[in-house]
Coordinates of C-alpha atoms and ligand atoms in Angstrom, one line a residue:
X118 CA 0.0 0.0 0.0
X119 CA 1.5 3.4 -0.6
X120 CA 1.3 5.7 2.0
X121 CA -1.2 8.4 1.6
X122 CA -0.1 12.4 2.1
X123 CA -3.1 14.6 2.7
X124 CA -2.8 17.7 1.7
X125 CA -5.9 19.4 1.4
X126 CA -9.6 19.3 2.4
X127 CA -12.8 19.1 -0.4
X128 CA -15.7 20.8 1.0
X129 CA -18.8 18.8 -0.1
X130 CA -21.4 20.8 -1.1
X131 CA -24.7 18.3 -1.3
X132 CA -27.5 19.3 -3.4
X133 CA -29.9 16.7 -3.3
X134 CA -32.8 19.1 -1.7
X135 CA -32.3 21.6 -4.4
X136 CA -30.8 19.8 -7.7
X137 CA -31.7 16.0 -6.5
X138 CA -35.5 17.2 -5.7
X139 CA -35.5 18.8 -9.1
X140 CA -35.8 15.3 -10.5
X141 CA -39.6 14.5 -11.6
X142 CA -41.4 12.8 -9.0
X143 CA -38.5 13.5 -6.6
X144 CA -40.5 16.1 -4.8
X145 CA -40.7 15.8 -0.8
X146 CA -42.4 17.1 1.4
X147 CA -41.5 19.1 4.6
X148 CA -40.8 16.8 6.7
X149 CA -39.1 14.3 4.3
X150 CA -36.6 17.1 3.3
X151 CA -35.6 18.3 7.2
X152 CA -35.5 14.1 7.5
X153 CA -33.0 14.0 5.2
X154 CA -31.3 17.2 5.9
X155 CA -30.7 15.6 9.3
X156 CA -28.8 12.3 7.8
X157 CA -26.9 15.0 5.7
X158 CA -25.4 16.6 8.7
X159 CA -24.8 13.6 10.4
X160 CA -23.2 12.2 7.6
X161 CA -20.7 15.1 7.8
X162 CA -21.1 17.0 4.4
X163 CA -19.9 20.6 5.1
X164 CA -22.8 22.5 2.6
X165 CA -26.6 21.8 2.5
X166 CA -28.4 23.7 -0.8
X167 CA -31.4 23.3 0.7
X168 CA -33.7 25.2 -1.8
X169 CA -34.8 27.8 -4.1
X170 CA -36.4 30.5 -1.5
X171 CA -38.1 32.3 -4.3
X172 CA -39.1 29.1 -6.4
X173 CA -42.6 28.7 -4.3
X174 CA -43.9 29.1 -0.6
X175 CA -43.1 25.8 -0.1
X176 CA -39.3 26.2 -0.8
X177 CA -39.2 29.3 1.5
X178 CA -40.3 27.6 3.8
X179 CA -38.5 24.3 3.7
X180 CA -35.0 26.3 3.1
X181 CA -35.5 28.0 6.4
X182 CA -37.0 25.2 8.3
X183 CA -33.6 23.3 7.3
X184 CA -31.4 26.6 8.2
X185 CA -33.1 26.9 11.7
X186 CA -32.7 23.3 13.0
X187 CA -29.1 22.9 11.3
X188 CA -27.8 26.3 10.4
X189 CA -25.1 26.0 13.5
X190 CA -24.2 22.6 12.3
X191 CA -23.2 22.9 8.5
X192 CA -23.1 25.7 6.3
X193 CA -27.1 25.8 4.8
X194 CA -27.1 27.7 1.2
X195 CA -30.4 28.9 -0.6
X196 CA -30.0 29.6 -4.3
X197 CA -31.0 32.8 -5.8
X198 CA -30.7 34.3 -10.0
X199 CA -29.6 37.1 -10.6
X200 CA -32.5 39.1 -9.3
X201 CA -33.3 41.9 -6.3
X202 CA -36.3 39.3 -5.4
X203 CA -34.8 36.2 -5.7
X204 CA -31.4 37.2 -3.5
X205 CA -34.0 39.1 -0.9
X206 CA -36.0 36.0 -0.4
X207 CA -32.8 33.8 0.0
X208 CA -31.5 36.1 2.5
X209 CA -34.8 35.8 4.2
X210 CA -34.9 32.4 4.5
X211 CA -31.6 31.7 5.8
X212 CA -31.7 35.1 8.6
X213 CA -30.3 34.5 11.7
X214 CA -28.2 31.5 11.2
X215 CA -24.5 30.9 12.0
X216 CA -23.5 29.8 8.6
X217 CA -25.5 30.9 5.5
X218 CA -24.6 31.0 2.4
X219 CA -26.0 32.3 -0.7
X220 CA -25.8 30.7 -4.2
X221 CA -26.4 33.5 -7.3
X222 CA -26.2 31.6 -10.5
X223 CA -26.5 33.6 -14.2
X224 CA -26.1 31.6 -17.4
X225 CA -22.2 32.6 -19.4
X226 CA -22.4 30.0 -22.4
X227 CA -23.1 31.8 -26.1
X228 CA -26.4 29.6 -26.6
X229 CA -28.0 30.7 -22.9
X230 CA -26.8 34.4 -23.7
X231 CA -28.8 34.2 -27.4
X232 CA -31.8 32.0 -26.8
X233 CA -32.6 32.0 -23.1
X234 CA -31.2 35.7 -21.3
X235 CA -31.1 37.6 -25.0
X236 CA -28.6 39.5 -23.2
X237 CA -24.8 41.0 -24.7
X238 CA -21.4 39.6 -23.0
X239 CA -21.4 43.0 -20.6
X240 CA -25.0 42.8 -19.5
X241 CA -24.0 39.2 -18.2
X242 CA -20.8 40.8 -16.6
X243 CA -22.4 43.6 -15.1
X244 CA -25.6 41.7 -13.9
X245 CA -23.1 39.2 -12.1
X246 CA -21.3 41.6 -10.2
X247 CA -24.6 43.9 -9.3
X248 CA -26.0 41.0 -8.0
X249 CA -23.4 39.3 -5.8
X250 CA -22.7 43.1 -4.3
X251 CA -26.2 42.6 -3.3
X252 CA -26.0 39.2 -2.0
X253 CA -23.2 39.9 0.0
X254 CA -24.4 42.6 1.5
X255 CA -26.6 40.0 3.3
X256 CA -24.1 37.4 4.0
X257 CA -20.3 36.6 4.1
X258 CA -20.5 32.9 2.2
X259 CA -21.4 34.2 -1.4
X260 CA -21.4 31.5 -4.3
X261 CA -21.3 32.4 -7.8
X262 CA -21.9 30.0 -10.6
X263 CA -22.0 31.1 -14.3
X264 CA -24.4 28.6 -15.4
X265 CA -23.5 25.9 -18.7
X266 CA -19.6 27.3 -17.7
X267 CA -18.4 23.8 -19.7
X268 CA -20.1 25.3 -23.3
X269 CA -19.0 29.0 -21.9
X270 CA -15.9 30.8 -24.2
X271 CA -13.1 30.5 -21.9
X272 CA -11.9 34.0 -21.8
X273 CA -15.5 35.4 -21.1
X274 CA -15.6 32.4 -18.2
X275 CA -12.5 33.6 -16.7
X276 CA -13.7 37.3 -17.2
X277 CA -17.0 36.6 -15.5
X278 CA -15.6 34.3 -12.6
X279 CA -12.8 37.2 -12.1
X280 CA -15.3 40.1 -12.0
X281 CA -17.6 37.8 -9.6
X282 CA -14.8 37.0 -7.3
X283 CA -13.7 41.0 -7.1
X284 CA -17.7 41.9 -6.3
X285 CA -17.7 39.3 -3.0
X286 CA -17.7 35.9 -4.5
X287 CA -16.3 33.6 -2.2
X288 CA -16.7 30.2 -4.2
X289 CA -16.7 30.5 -7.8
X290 CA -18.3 27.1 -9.1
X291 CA -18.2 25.9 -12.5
X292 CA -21.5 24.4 -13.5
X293 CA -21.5 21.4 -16.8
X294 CA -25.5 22.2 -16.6
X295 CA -26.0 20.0 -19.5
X296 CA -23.3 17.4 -18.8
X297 CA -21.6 18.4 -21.6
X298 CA -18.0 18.1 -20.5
X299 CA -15.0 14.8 -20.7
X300 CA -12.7 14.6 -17.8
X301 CA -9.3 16.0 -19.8
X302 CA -11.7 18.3 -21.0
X303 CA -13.4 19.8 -17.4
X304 CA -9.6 19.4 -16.1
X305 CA -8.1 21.8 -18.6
X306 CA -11.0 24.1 -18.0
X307 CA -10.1 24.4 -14.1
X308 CA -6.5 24.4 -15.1
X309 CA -7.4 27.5 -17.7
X310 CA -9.3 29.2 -14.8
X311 CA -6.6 28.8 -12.4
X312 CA -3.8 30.3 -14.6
X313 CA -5.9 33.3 -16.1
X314 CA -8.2 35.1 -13.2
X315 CA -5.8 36.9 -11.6
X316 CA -7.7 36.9 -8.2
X317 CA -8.8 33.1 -8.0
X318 CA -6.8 32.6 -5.0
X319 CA -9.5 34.7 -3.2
X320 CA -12.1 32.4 -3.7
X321 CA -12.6 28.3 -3.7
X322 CA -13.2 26.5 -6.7
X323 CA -16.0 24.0 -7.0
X324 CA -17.3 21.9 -9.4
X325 CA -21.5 21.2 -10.5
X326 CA -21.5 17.9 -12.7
X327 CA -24.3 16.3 -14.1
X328 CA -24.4 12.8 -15.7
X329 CA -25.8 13.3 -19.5
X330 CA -23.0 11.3 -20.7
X331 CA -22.4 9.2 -17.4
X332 CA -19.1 11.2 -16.4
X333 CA -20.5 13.5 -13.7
X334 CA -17.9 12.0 -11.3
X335 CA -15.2 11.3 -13.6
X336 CA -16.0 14.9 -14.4
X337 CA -16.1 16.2 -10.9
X338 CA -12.5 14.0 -9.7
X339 CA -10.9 15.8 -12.5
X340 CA -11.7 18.8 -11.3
X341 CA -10.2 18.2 -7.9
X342 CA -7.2 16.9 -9.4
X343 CA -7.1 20.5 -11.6
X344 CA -7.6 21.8 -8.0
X345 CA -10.8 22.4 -7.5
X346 CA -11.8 22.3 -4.0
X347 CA -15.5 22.1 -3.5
X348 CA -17.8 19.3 -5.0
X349 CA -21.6 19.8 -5.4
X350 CA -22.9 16.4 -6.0
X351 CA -26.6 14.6 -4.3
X352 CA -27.1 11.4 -3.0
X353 CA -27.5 8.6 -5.4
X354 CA -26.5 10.7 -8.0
X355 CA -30.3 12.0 -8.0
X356 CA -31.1 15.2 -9.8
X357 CA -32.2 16.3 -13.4
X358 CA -32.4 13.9 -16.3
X359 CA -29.3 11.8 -15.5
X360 CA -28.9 13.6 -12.3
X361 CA -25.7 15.2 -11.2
X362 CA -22.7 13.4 -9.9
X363 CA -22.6 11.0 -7.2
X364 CA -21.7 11.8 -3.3
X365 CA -21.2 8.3 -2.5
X366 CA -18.8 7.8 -5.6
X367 CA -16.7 11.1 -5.2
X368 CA -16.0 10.6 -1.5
X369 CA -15.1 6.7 -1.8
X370 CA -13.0 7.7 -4.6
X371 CA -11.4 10.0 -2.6
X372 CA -11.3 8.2 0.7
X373 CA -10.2 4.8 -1.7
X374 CA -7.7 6.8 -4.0
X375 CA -6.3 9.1 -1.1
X376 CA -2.4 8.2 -2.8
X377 CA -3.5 9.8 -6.2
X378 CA -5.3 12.5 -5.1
X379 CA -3.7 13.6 -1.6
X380 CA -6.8 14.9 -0.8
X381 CA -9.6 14.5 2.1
X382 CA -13.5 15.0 2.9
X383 CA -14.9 15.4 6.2
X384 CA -17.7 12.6 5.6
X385 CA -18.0 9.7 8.1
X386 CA -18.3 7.1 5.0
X387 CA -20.4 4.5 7.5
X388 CA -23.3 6.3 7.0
X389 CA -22.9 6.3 3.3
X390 CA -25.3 3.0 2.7
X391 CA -28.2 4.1 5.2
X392 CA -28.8 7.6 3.2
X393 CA -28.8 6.5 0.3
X394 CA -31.6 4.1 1.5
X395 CA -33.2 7.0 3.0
X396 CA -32.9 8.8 0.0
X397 CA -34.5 5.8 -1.9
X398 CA -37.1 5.2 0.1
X399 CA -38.3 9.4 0.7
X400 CA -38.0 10.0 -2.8
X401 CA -39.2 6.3 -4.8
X402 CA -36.1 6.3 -6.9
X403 CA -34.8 2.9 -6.4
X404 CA -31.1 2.5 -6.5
X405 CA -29.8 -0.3 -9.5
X406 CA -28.8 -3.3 -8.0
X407 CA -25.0 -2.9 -9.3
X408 CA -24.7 0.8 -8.2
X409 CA -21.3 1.8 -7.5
X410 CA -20.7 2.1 -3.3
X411 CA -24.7 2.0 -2.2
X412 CA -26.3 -1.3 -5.3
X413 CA -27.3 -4.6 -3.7
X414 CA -24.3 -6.5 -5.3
X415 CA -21.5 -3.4 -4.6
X416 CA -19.4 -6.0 -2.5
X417 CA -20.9 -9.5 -4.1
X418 CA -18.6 -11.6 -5.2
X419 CA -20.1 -14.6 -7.2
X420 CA -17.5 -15.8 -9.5
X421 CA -15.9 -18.8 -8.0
X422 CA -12.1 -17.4 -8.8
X423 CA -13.1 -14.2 -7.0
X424 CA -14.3 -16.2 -3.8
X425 CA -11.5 -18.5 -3.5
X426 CA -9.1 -15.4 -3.6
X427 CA -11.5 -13.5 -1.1
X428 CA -11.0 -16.3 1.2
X429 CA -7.1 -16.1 1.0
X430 CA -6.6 -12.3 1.3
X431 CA -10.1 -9.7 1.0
X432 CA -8.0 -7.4 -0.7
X433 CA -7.2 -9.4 -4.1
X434 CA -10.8 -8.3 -4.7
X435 CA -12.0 -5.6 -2.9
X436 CA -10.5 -2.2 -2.6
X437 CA -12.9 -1.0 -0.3
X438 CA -14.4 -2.7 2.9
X439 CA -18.2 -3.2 3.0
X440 CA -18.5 -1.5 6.8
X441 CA -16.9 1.2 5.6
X442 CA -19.8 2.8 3.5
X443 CA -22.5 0.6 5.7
X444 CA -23.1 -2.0 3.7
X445 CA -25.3 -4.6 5.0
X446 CA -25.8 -7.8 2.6
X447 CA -28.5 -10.9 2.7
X448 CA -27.9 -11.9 6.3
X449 CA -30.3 -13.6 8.0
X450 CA -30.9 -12.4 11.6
X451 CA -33.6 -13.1 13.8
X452 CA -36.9 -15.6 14.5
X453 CA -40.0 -14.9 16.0
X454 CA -38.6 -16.0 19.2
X455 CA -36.5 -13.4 19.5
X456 CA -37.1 -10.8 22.1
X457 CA -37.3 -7.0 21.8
X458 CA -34.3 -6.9 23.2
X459 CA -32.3 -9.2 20.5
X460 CA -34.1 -7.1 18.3
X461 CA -33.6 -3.8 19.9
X462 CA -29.8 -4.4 19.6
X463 CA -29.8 -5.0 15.9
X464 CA -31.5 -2.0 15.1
X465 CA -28.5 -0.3 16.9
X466 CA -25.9 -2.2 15.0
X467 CA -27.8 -1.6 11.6
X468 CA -27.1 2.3 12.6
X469 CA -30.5 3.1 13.6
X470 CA -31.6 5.4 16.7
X471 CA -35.9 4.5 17.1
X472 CA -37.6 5.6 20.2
X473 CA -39.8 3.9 22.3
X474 CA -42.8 4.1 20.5
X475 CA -41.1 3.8 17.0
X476 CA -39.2 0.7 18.3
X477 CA -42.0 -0.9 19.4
X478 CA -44.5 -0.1 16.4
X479 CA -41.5 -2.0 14.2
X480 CA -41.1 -4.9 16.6
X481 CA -45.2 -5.7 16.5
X482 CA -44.4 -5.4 12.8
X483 CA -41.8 -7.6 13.0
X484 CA -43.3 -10.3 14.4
X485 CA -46.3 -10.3 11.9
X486 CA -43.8 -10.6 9.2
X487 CA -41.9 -13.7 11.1
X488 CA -45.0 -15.2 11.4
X489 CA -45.5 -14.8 7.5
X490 CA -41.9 -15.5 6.3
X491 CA -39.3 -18.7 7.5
X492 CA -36.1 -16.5 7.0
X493 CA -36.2 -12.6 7.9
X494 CA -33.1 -10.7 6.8
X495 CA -31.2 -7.4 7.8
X496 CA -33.2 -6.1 4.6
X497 CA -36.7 -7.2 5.7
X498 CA -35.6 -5.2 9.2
X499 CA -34.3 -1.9 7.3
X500 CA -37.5 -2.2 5.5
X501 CA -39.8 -2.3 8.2
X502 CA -38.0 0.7 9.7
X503 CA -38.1 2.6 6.4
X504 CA -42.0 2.2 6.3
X505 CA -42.3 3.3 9.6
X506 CA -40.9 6.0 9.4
X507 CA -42.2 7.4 6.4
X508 CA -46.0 7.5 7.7
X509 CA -47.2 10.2 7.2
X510 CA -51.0 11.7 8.2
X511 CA -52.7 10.4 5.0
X512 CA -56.3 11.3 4.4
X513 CA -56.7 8.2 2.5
X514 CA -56.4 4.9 4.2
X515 CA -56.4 1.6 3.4
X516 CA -58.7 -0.2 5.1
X517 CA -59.5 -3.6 2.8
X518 CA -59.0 -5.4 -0.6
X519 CA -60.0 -8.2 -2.0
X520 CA -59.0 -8.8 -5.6
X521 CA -60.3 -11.7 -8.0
X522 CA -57.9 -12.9 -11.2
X523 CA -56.9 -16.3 -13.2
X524 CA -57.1 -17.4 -16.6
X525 CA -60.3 -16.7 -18.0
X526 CA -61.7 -14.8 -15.6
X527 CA -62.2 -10.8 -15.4
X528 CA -59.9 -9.0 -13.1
X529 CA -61.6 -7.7 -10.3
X530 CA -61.1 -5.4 -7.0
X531 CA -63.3 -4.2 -4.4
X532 CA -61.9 -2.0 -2.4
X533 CA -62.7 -0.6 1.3
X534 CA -61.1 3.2 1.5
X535 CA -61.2 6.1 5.1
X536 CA -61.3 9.2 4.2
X537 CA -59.9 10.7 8.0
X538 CA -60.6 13.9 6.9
X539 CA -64.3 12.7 8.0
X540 CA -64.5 12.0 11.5
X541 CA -67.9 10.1 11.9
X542 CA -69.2 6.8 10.9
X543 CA -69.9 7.8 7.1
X544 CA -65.8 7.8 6.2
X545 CA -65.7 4.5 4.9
X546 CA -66.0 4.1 1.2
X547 CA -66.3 1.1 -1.3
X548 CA -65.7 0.2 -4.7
X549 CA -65.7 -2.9 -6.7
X550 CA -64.5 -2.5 -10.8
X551 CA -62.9 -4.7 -13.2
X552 CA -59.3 -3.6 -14.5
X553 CA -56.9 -4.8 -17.0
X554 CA -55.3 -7.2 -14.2
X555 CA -55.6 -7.2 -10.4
X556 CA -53.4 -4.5 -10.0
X557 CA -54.6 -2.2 -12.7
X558 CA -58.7 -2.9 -11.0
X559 CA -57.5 -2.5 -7.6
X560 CA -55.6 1.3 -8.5
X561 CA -58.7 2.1 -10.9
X562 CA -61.0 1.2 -7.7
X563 CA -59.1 3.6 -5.8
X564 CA -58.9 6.1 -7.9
X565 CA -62.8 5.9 -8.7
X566 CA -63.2 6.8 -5.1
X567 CA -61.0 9.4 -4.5
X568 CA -62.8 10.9 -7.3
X569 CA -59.4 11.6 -9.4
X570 CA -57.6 9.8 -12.3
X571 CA -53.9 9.9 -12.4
X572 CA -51.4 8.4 -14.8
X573 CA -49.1 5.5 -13.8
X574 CA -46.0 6.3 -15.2
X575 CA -43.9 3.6 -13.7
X576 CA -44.5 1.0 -11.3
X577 CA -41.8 -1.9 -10.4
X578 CA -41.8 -4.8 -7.8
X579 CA -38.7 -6.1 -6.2
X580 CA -37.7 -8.7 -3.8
X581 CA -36.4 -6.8 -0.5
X582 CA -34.5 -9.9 0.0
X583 CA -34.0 -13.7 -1.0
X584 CA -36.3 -16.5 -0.9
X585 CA -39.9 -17.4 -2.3
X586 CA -41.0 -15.7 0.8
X587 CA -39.3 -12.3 0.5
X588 CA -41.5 -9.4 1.0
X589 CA -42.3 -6.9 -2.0
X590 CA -40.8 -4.2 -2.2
X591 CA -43.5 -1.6 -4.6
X592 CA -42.9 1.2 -6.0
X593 CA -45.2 3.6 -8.2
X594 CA -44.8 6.8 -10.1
X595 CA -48.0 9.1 -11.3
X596 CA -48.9 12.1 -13.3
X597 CA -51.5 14.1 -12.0
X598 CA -52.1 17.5 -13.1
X599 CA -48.9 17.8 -14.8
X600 CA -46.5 16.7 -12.0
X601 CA -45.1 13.3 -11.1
X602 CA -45.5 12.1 -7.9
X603 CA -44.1 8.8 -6.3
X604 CA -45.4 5.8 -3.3
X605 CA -43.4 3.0 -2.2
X606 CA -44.5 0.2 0.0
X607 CA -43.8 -3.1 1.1
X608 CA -45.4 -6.5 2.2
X609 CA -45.0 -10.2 1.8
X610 CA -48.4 -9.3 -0.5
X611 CA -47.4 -7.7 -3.2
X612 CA -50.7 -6.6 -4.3
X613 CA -51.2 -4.9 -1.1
X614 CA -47.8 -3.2 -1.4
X615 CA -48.4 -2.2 -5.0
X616 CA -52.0 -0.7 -3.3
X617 CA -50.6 1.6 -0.6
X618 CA -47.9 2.3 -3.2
X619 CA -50.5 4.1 -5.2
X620 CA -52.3 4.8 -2.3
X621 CA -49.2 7.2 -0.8
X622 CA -48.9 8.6 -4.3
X623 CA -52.4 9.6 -4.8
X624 CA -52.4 11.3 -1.2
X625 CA -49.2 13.4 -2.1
X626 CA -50.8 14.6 -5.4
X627 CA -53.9 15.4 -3.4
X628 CA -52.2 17.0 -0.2
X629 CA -49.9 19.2 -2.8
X630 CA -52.7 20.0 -4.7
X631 CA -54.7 21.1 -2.0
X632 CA -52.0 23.7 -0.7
X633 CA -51.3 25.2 -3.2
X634 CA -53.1 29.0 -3.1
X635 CA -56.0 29.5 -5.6
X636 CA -54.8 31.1 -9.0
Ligands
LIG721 O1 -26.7 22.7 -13.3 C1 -26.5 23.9 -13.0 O2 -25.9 24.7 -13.7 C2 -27.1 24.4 -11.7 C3 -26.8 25.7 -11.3 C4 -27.9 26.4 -10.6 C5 -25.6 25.7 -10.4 O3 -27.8 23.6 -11.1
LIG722 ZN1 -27.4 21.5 -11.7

């Protein structure tokens, strides 16, 4: 092994409640985002981009939810355009903190300038600098990025980041908005920057990758070895169209490759596997099974040459240890003779904190399930935890299928609904229709009375874990009104699953329907 000399920190900058929630159907909701802003900072990444204050009321609001409970424990950064209102309401949200930090973006690249801000190469200049003067006249921490920088002329860029970095700029950050950019290429463009603004020693130097050609990390490493020293990237990669690079992948590459690049980040790589599940679960966008650092098979070895040389010495095969990003595999753990105390303790070494109540609801569940299934696996646990702790107040519940299919037959579902916005004996509804297949009567039974139709857009079903018995992982994705919106559920049934899947989804159409202000 050669020995490793760090020299230098990379500030991870995580944007997967700003760019990652971008993502269709990735929308969360209060809660969901502060849950995962939580993991964030306990996971140890140094910025949160927690929102776009002006985007809606609901962003405002969720930016400075997330800056009041964590604002003393990482830096929490709002983004703004280049506008009065925009900067105002960033400053707004994030007022009062210890460490703010605001994000002004204007687009720099010829084909933004003529098509989307129909504005001259000095309008762009002078617009950037008005507009971080104003920002940091609210706060210290000012981030500028000139947006599509990778398809930006490079003088302009360097004239831009110079004259942003001279008006308060702090961290200049060089966007590939459309994932444009090749490794060699994104390196010489940090290499230009670094030799031609003559002030980019005031000011850190960060990268904003995403993955339209599948080199957001490769992208984002070269950077740091170009001397960048700030990487915006979101949890499982999550973010618009091919989503933006990796936070798992950039900080195991780091950690993994510390000889080669001689730097460090400040993340505490255990907790690696558990948000991206967290992630995954909050958001419905299942992770691939051979995923880099976070997939099901990341440390499988099947191949019989691999196993025998694992068994001599782990490291012919692996360069990275499975405990080390959190991975838990297949194993099988506990029977329905084991008390709440067995089970208490392997909550705890899975790397979950429950309370009481929490702990208890899961162990009841628990025991249904080993009542239902011969084996039950880390995964089935992790599972059970998940969908506990994503329950939210639903108006819809529930309460009773029954679904009739076969060959030759008619699909049919009858369905038994609460509406718990109704608090008296009349909130029970029924419906019985034929469908397609089960699945397709029992979502059409729903829907019919709920009194909407939606559009399924996906819907997959996956084994949470070996075995004939394994429970059912389901997970749907709707369009309703325009938007997507996602469920996930899980059951030994998977019918059942696949109907509270839909069930969750229809609720968060409704419930974000319903908030939004009359027009
Ligand atoms: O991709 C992009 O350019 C962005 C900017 C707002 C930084 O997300
Ligand atoms: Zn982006």
């Amino acid at each position: 092994m050669t020995e490793t000399v760090v020299t230098d920190t990379v500030t991870i900058f995580d944007t997967t409640l700003r760019d990652g929630e971008q993502s269709p159907g990735c929308s969360m909701t209060m809660p969901e985002k502060l849950k995962i802003a939580e993991a964030l900072v306990e996971l140890g990444v140094d910025v949160i981009e927690a929102g776009f204050p002006i985007a809606s009321p609901g962003d405002f609001e969720a930016v400075r939810a997330v800056a009041q409970q964590f604002g003393d424990r990482a830096t929490i950064c709002g983004l703004a355009r280049c506008r009065r209102e925009d900067i105002e309401r960033a400053a707004e949200a994030l007022k009062g903190i210890a460490k703010p930090r605001i994000h002004v973006f204007l687009a720099t690249s010829p084909i933004h300038r003529q098509f989307k801000l129909k504005m001259a190469e000095q309008e762009i200049v002078r617009a950037a600098v008005e507009h971080v003067e104003l920002a940091r006249s609210f706060c210290d921490n000012i981030e500028f990025s000139p947006e599509d920088a990778a398809r930006t002329e490079l003088p302009f860029l360097c004239e831009v980041v110079e004259k942003a970095i001279a008006a308060g700029a702090t961290t200049v950050n060089i966007p590939d908005t459309v994932g444009y950019a090749t490794p060699t290429h994104y390196f010489k463009v940090i290499s230009y920057l670094k030799q031609h603004v003559s002030n980019i020693g005031q000011a850190v130097i960060s990268t904003h990758c995403h993955n339209d050609l599948g080199l957001a990390v490769a992208n984002s490493l070269a950077a740091v070895e170009a001397g960048a020293r700030q990487v915006e990237c979101t949890i499982n990669g999550l973010g618009e169209r091919a989503g933006n690079a990796a936070l798992e992948e950039i900080v195991m590459a780091i950690k993994t490759r510390g000889d080669y690049y001689n730097v460090q980040t400040r993340i505490n790589t255990p907790k690696l596997c558990g948000i991206s599940r967290l992630v995954s679960s909050t958001t419905g966008m299942l992770v691939q099974r051979n995923k880099a650092i976070v997939g099901q098979n990341a440390f499988a070895h099947e191949a019989g040459i691999h196993q025998h040389g694992m068994l001599q010495n782990r490291s012919t095969y692996e360069i990275m240890r499975a405990e080390d990003v959190g991975f838990i595999g297949e194993n099988m753990v506990l029977g329905k003779h084991s008390g709440r105390h067995a089970f208490r303790a392997r909550v705890a070494e899975l790397g979950y904190t429950l309370d009481d109540a929490s702990l208890q609801k899961v162990f009841d569940e628990f025991i249904a399930l080993a009542d239902k299934k011969k084996n039950v696996y880390d995964a089935d646990i992790i599972a059970l935890i998940d969908k506990q702790s994503n329950v939210t107040a639903d108006r819809w519940q529930l309460i009773q299928f029954q679904v009739g299919a076969g060959t030759g037959t008619i699909p049919t579902a009858s369905i038994v609904l609460r509406d718990t916005s109704k608090s008296d004996e009349s909130n029970l509804f029924r419906e019985a229709v034929i469908g397609d297949g089960p699945i397709d009567a029992v979502f059409k039974a729903m829907e019919r009375i709920i009194g909407v139709t939606a559009e399924l857009k996906d819907y997959q079903v996956r084994a949470v874990s070996g075995g004939e018995d394994a429970q059912g992982d389901a997970s749907v994705e709707i369009e309703y009104l325009g938007r997507r919106y996602h469920g996930k559920d899980v059951s030994t049934d998977i019918i059942e699953a696949s109907a509270r899947a839909y069930l969750k989804a229809l609720n968060r159409a409704l419930s974000e329907n319903a908030a939004k202000p009359a027009t």
